[in-house]
Every structure is written in C-alpha cells, then in structure tokens.
Coordinates of C-alpha atoms in Angstrom, one line a residue:
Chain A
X29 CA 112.8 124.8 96.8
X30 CA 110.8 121.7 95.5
X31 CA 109.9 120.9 92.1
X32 CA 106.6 123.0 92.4
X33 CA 108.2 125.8 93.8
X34 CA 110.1 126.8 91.0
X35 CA 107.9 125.9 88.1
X36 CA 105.4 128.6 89.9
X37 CA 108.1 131.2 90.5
X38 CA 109.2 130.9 86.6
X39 CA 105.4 131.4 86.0
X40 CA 105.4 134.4 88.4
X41 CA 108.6 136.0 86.8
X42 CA 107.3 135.3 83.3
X43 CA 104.2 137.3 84.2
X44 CA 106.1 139.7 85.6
X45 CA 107.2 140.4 82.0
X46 CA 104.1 141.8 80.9
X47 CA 103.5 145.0 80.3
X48 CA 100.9 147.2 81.8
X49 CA 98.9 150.4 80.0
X50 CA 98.3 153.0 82.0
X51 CA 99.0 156.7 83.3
X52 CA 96.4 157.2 86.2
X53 CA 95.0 154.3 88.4
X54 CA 91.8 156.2 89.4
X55 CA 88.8 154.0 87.3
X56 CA 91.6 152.3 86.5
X57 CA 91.2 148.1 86.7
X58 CA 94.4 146.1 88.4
X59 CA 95.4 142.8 88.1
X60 CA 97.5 141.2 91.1
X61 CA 98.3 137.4 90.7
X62 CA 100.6 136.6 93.6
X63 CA 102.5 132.9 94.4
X64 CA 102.3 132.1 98.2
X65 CA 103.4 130.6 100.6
X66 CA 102.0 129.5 104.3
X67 CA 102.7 129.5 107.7
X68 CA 99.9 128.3 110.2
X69 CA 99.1 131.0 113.5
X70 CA 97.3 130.3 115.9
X71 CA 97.7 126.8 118.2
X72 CA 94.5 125.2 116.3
X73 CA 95.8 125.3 113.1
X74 CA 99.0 124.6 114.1
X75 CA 97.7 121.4 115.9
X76 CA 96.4 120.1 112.9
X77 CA 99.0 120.9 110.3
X78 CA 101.5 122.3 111.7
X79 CA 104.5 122.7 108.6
X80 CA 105.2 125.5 106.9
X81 CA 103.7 125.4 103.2
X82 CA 104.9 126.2 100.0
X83 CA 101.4 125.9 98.3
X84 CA 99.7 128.7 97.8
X85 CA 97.5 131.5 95.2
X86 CA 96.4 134.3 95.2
X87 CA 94.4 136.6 92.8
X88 CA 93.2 140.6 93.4
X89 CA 91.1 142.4 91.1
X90 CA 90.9 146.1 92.1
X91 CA 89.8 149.3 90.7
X92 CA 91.5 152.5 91.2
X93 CA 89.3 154.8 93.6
X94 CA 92.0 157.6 93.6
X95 CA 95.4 157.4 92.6
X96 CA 96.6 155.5 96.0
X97 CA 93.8 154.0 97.2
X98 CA 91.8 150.7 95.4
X99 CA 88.6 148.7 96.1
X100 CA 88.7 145.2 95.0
X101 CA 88.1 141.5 95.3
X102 CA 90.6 138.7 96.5
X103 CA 90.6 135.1 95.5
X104 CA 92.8 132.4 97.5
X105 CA 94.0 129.2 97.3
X106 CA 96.1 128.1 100.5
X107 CA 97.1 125.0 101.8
X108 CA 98.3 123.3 104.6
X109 CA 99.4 120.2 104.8
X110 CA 101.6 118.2 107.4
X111 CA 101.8 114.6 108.5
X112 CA 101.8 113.4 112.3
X113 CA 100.4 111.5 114.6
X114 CA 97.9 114.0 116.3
X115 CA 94.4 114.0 116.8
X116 CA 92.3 116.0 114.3
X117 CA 88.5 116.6 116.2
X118 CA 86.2 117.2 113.6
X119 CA 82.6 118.7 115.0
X120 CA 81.1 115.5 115.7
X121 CA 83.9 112.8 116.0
X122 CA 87.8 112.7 116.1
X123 CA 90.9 110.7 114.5
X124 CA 93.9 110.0 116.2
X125 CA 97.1 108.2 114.9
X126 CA 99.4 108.8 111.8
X127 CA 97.9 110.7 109.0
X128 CA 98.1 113.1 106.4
X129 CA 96.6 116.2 107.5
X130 CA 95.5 119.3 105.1
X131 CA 93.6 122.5 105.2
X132 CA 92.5 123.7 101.8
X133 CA 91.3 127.5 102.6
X134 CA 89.8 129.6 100.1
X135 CA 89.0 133.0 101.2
X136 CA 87.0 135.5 98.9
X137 CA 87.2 138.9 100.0
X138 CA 86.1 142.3 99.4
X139 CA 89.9 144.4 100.1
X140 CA 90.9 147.8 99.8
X141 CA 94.4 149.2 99.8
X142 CA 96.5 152.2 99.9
X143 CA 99.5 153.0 98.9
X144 CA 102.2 155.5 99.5
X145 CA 105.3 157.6 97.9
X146 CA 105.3 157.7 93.8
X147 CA 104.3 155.2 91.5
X148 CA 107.7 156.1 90.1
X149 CA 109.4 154.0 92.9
X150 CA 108.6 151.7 95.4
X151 CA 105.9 151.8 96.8
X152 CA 104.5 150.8 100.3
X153 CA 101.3 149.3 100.5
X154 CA 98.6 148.2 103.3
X155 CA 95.5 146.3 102.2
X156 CA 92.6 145.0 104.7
X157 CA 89.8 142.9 103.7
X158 CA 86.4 141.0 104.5
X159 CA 83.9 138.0 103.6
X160 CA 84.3 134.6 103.4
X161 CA 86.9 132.2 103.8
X162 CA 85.9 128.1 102.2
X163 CA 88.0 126.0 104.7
X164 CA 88.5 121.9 104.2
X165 CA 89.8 119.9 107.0
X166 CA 91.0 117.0 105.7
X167 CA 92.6 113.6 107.7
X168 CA 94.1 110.9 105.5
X169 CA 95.2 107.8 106.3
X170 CA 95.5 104.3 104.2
X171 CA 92.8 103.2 105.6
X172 CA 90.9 106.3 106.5
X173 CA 89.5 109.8 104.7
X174 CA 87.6 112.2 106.6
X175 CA 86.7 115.7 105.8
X176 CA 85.2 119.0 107.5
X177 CA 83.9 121.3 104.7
X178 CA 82.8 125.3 106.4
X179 CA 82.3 128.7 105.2
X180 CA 83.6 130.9 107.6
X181 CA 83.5 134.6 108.0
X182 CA 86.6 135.8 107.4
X183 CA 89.3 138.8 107.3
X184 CA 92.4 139.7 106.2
X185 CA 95.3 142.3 106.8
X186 CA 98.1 143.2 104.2
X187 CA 101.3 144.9 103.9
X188 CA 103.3 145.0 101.1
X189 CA 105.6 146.5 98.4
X190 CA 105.3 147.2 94.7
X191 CA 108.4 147.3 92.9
X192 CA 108.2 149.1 89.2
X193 CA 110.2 147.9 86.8
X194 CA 111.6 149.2 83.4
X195 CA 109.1 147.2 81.3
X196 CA 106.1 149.3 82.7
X197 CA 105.1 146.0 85.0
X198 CA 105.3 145.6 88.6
X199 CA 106.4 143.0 90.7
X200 CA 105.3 142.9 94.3
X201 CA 106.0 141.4 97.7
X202 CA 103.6 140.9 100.5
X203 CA 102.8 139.6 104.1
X204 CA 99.0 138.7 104.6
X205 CA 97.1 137.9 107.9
X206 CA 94.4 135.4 107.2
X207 CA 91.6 134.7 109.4
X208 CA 88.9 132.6 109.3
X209 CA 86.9 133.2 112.8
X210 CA 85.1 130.3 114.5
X211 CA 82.5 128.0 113.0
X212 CA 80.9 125.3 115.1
X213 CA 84.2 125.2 116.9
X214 CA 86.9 125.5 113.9
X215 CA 88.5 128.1 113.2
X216 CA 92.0 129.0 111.2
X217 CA 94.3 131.2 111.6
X218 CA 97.5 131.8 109.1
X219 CA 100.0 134.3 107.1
X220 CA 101.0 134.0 104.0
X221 CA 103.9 135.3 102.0
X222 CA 103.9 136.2 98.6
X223 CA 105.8 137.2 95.6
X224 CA 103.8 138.5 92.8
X225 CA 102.5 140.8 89.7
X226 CA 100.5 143.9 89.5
X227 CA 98.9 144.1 85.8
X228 CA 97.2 147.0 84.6
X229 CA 96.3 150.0 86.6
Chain B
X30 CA 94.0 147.3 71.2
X31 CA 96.3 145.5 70.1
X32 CA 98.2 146.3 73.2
X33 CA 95.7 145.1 75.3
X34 CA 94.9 141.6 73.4
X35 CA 98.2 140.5 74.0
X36 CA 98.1 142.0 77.5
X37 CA 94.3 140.2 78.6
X38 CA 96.0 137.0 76.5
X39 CA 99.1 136.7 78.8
X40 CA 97.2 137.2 81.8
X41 CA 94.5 134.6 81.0
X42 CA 97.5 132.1 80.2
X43 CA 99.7 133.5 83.7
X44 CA 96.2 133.0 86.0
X45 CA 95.5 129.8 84.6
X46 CA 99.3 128.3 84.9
X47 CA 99.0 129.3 88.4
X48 CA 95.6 128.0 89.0
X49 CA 97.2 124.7 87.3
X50 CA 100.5 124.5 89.2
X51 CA 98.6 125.5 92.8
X52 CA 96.0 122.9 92.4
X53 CA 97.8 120.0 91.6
X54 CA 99.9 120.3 95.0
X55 CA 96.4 120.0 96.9
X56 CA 96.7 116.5 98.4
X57 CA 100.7 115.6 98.3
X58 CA 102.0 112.7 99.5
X59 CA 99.2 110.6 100.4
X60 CA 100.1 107.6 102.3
X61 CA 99.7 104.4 100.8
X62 CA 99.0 101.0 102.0
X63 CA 96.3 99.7 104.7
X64 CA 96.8 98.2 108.2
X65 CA 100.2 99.8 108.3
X66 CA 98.8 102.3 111.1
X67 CA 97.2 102.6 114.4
X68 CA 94.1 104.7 113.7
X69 CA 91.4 105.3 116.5
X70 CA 88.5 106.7 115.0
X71 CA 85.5 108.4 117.6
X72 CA 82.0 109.6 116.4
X73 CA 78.7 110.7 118.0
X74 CA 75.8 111.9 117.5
X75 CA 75.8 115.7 118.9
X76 CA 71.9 115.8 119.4
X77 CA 72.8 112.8 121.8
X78 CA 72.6 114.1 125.7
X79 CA 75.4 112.0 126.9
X80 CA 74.9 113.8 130.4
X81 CA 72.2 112.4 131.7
X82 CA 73.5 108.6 130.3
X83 CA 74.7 107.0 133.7
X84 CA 74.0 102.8 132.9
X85 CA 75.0 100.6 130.1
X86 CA 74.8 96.6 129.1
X87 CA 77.6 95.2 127.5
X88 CA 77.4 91.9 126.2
X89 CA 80.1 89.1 127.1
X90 CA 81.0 88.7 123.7
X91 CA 83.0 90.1 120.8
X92 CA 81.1 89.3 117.4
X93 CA 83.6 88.7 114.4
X94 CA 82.1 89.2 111.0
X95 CA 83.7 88.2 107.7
X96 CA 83.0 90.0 104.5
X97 CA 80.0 88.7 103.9
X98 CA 78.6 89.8 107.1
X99 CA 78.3 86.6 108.8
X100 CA 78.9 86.4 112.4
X101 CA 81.9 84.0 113.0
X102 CA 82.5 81.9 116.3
X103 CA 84.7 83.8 118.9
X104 CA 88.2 84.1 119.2
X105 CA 90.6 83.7 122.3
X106 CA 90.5 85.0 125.8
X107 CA 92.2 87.9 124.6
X108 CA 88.4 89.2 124.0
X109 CA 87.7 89.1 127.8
X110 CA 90.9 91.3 128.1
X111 CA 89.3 93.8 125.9
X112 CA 85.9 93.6 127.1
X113 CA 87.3 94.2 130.2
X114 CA 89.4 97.6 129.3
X115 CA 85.8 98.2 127.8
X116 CA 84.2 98.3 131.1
X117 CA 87.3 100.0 132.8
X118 CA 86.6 103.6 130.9
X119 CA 83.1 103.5 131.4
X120 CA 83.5 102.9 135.0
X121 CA 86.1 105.8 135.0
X122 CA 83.3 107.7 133.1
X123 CA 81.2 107.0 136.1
X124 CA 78.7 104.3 134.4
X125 CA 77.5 101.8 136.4
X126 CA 77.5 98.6 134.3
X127 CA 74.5 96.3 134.6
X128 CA 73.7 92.2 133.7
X129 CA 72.3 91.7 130.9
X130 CA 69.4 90.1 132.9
X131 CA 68.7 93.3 135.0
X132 CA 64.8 94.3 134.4
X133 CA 66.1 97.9 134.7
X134 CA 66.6 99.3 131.1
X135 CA 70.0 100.6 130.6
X136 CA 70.6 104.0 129.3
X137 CA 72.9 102.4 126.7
X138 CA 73.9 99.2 125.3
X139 CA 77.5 99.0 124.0
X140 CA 78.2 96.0 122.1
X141 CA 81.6 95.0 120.1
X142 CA 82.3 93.6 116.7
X143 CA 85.6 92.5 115.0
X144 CA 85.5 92.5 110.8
X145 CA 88.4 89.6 110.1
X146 CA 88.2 90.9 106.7
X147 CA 88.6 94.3 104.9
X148 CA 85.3 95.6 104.9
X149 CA 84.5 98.9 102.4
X150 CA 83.4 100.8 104.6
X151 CA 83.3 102.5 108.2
X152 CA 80.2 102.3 109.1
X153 CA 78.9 99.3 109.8
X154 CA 75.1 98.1 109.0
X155 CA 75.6 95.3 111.6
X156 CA 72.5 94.2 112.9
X157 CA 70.1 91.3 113.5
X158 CA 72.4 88.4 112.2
X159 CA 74.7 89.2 115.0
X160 CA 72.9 89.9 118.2
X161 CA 69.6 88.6 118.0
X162 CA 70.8 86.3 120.9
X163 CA 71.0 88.9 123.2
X164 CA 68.2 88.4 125.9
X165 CA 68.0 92.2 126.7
X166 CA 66.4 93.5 123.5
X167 CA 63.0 92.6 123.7
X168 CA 62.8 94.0 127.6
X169 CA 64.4 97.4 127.5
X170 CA 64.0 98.5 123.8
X171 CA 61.4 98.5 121.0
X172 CA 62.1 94.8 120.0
X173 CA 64.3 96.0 117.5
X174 CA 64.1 92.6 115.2
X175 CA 64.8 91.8 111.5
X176 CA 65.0 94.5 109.4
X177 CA 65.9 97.3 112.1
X178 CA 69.3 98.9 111.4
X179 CA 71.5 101.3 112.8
X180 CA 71.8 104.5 112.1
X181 CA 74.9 106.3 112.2
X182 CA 74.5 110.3 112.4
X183 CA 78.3 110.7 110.9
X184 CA 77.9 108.4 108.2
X185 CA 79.0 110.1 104.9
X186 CA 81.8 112.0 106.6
X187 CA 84.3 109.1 106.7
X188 CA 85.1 107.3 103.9
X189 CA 87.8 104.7 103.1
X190 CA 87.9 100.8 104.1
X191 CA 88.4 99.0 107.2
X192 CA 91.4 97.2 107.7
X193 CA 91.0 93.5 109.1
X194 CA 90.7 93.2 112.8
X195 CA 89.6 96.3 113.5
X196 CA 87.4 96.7 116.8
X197 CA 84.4 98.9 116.8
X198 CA 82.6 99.6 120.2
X199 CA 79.2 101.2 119.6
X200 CA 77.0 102.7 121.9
X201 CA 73.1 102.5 121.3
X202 CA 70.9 104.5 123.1
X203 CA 68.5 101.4 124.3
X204 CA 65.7 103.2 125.2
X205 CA 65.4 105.8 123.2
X206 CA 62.1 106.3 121.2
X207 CA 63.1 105.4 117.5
X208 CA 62.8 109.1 115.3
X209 CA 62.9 106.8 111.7
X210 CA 61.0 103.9 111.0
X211 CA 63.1 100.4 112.4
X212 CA 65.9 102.6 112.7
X213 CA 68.6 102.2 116.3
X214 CA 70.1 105.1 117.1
X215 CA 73.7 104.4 117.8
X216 CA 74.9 107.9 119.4
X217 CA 78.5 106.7 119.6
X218 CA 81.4 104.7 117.9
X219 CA 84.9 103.9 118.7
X220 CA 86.9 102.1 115.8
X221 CA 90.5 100.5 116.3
X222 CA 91.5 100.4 112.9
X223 CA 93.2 96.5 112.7
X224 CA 93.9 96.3 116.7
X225 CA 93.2 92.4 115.9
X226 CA 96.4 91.9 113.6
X227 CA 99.6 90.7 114.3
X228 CA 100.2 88.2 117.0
X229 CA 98.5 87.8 120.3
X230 CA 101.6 89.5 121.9
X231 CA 101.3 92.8 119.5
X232 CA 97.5 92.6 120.6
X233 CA 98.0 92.6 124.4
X234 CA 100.7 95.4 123.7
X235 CA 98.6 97.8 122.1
X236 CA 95.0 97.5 123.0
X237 CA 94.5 98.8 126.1
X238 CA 96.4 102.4 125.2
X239 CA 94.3 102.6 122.3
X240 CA 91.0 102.1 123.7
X241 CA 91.7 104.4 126.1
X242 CA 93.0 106.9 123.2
X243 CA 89.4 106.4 122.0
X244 CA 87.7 107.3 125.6
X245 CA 90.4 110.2 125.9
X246 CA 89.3 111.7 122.2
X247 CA 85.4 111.6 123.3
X248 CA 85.3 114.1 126.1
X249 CA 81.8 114.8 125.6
X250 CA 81.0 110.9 127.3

C-alpha cells in the first residue's frame, strides 16, 4: 500500500474510534465517511485510465426513516489515473501518445438504504442512489494539458456491511456501482471499494 | 452535550483529514520535461460539415516561425516528404487536391507551419506575416489581409507549450462566409508535437506514422 494509502486508513481507523449516541435510528442523523478505492468498468473508461486506483472519498449523510431504512445524500471524490500511450478523444478533438491520464469524478447523490438483521450484529446493507456525477477528463503530457469538464446524470448501486463495535461506533465495508451515463459522448463507468465509519444514528 | 461536542469535533477533524489526504493524490506523477514525447494532437470545429468538404489547396511550402513569430526561410527536402504524406490522407479521405492557380475555390485550404522555437502556446495566431504570398487568397476567399486572424473553436481547452519543431497542419474553410469580424475559420488542426527534432534520420522515421495517427484520430474528416 503506498504512502497515501496508509496515512488515510490510520485516519479511517482513528475515526472509527469515535463514539456514536444513539438508541433508535428513526429521525435519527448518520454520518458515513468511507476511504475508497477504484476500479474502472466499462471499456471507455478503461480506455482512458485503465489502472486500478487507490484514491478515493466518500461521504453519506442520512436520516433514519425507520429503524432499517435511511434517506440521505452522498458526496464523492474518485479518481482515476493511469499512464499510457492511448488516445484520449475529447468531444471536439483528440490526443494520442504518452501521457498521464486522469478522471476526477465527483458524484452527488440523493441515496437510500436498507439494512437487515440487528443493529446488535452485523448488519447487511443495500443502498441505491441518483443525481449528478462532476466528471474531469484530464490528458497530461510535458508539453501538453487538456481537459473535458461534464455534469452527468448519474446513479449508483451499493452493498455493504456494518460491523458494530464495543465502543458504540461502527465500521463498515462496501462495494459501490458508479455510473455516470452519457454526455455528448462520455460517459464513466466504475466500482469502488471502501472501508469506512458510520457516526451517529 | 458534552458528548456530542467532542463527537461533531472529531468528525469535523476525520472529514477534513480525508478531504486533505484524498485531494492531494489528485494529479500524481505528472510527467516532467518537454520534447521527450511523441504527442499528436487533433481538433475541429464540430459546427464544421466536414461531409460535404471534397477539394482543398495546399501550399508547396512549410512556413517555420521563430518565437517572435517571424516566418523563417525553408528547411530541407524533407518538407516535400511531408507535404507529400499531407496530400496522401487527404486523397485516401477522397479530396481531390487542386493548384493553387485553379479559379475554382477550394472547399479548404490546408497550410503547414513549423515553430523552431518553444512557443507558449497551442494555438497558433499565425497569420498575414506568413502567407500573404499565397496567390489564392484574394480569388477564393474574402481577401483575408492584415489584421484577419484565425480562429480556433477549441482554443482554451488545451493549454501547455509547444515543443520546437512541432508541425501543425490546419485546415481553413476558404470559402466560408466569415461569422466574426476579420476572423478565418480554421475548422481543423493536426499538431505533431516536436516531429522536427532530432536528426533528419529520426525525422524520416517517424513522420509519416504520425501524420497518419493524426488522420486516423479525426474520423469525422
């Protein structure tokens, strides 16, 4: 793991520490900071950054609707990044040769979630959610910067697992599907994995 | 409350160390250094109904231009060789090449420039100092003179410097009724980032590949 990796996992297991307040989640406000990492899907993306990623963010603010299910927001902050010697096309021009290549996605969604068994144990959990996803194509070179900045409609499928622990917090582990459908020809497909913390709730 | 200060103070700290330790891994490993790469760089002006082009002029000549913009003598007879890989895609694009004396206006004009040295940027506001030789102009187009400049529709998306030698091929609709004031529409550019570096013999090895790289990147043509 690099440098970055494990400065952001300390983080994550130091939040983990903290303690949450609470007895029932219904009206009850969650926070859920997760570190993640990502893997490009679909051909596209792969095309244009192809490597697996160890940068990534993510941030839920839910609301307990009942005691298992929540409605929310999610905050991202996932990137790609992969040098090659591709061609990146860009909507009204393309670069070919040896570059750095990056996607910088930030998808802002409204999400609900539900979650089975006792809050006792672990718990299951599935989470979909819709909006927006802020995507940056980016093409360096020495010589050479070029960007493609869209907003994208976007959505998002979740599974995951909360795991209680004796100090009242809860650390969690996830698999998302992130999509951000097609804007004048680009769009981005990718998963990320995460380990995280549920505050609160 | 006490509780739930030091709860909402921890988190603030544990969102913002993550915020902090995601962003600063947004751009790794940026490569550094100019001229060290092959870079073929295409760009066009989607409004631009490249369909219905079928004729172009292309000068016999490959300007060079120095920093300052002035328009330096030619160079070998390795410009022929490129002119003439020029005019090989656009006859495999189905373009039917005309003299420069024809009295038929040509759909497009497609003229070449070298920079010898770095220039700051990718777009080039060539103009006037370098082809107000060529006869064509006041026949076909709106004798674009002095203080007529190109406009490039992608300009602002690339930024960065170009690395000396590097060819760009631009295509300028000739014909076209001007939408600005003294502005030529150039509706596509090909740039060989420093193809004219190196010796003769790294030249003649590389150029043809990549100018076809920049016809194979531009299926729209």
């Amino acid at each position: 793991m690099t440098k970055c990796g494990r400065v952001i996992l300390a983080l994550l297991m130091w939040g983990g520490s903290v303690s949450a307040v609470s007895a029932q989640r219904a009206g009850r406000w969650t926070l859920h900071t997760q570190y993640s990492t990502v893997l490009p899907m679909s051909d596209e993306t792969r095309e244009f950054a192809g490597g697996f990623s160890w940068r990534g963010g993510t941030i839920d603010i839910a609301r307990g609707a009942t005691d298992h299910v929540t409605i929310g927001a999610s905050f991202g902050w996932h990137v790609l990044s992969e040098e090659n010697t591709g061609t990146s096309v860009f909507p009204d021009g393309a670069i070919s040769g040896r570059a750095l290549r990056h996607v910088n996605s930030v998808p802002l969604m409204v999400t609900g979630t539900l979650a089975l068994g006792s809050r006792d144990g672990i718990q299951p959990w599935f989470g979909v959610g819709g909006g927006t996803v802020w995507i940056e194509s980016r093409t360096e070179s020495g010589a050479l910067a070029a960007e493609d900045v869209k907003w994208h409609r976007g959505a998002m499928g979740e599974v995951g697992l909360r795991i209680p622990r004796e100090s009242g917090a809860t650390i969690t582990l996830s698999a998302r599907y992130q999509r951000a459908f097609e804007t004048n020809g680009l769009e981005r497909e990718y998963m990320t994995f995460s380990v995280g913390s549920l505050l609160g709730g | 409350m006490l509780r739930w200060r030091r709860f909402s103070g921890r988190a603030v700290l544990w969102v913002g160390s993550m915020v902090i330790a995601v962003g600063t891994a947004c751009y790794p490993g940026v490569i550094e250094g100019v001229g060290e790469l092959d870079l073929v760089v295409t760009a066009y002006d989607p409004a631009a109904s490249f369909g219905s082009l079928t004729s172009y002029v292309m000068p016999d000549t490959i300007i060079r231009v120095d920093a300052a913009g002035t328009d330096l003598p030619p160079a070998s007879d390795l410009d022929q060789q490129v002119l003439d890989a020029v005019a090989t895609e656009f006859a495999a694009l189905g373009y039917t090449r005309l003299a420069p004396s024809s009295l038929t206006a040509p759909d497009v004009v497609v003229v070449l420039t070298v920079n010898v040295d770095e220039l700051p940027r990718w777009t080039d506001p060539f103009w006037w100092g370098y082809w107000d030789w060529f006869e064509g102009w006041s026949r076909w187009s709106p004798s674009w003179d002095t203080g007529w400049t190109p406009r490039y529709p992608w300009a602002g998306k690339y930024a960065g410097v170009r690395s000396p030698g590097t060819l760009q091929i631009t295509m300028i609709a000739s014909g076209q009724t001007p939408t600005e004031a003294r502005v030529i529409p150039a509706i596509w550019a090909g740039t060989i980032d420093g193809l004219f570096t190196g010796t003769e013999a790294s030249v003649v090895s590389r150029f043809q590949s990549l100018i076809r790289q920049a016809f194979d990147q531009s299926p729209y043509l």
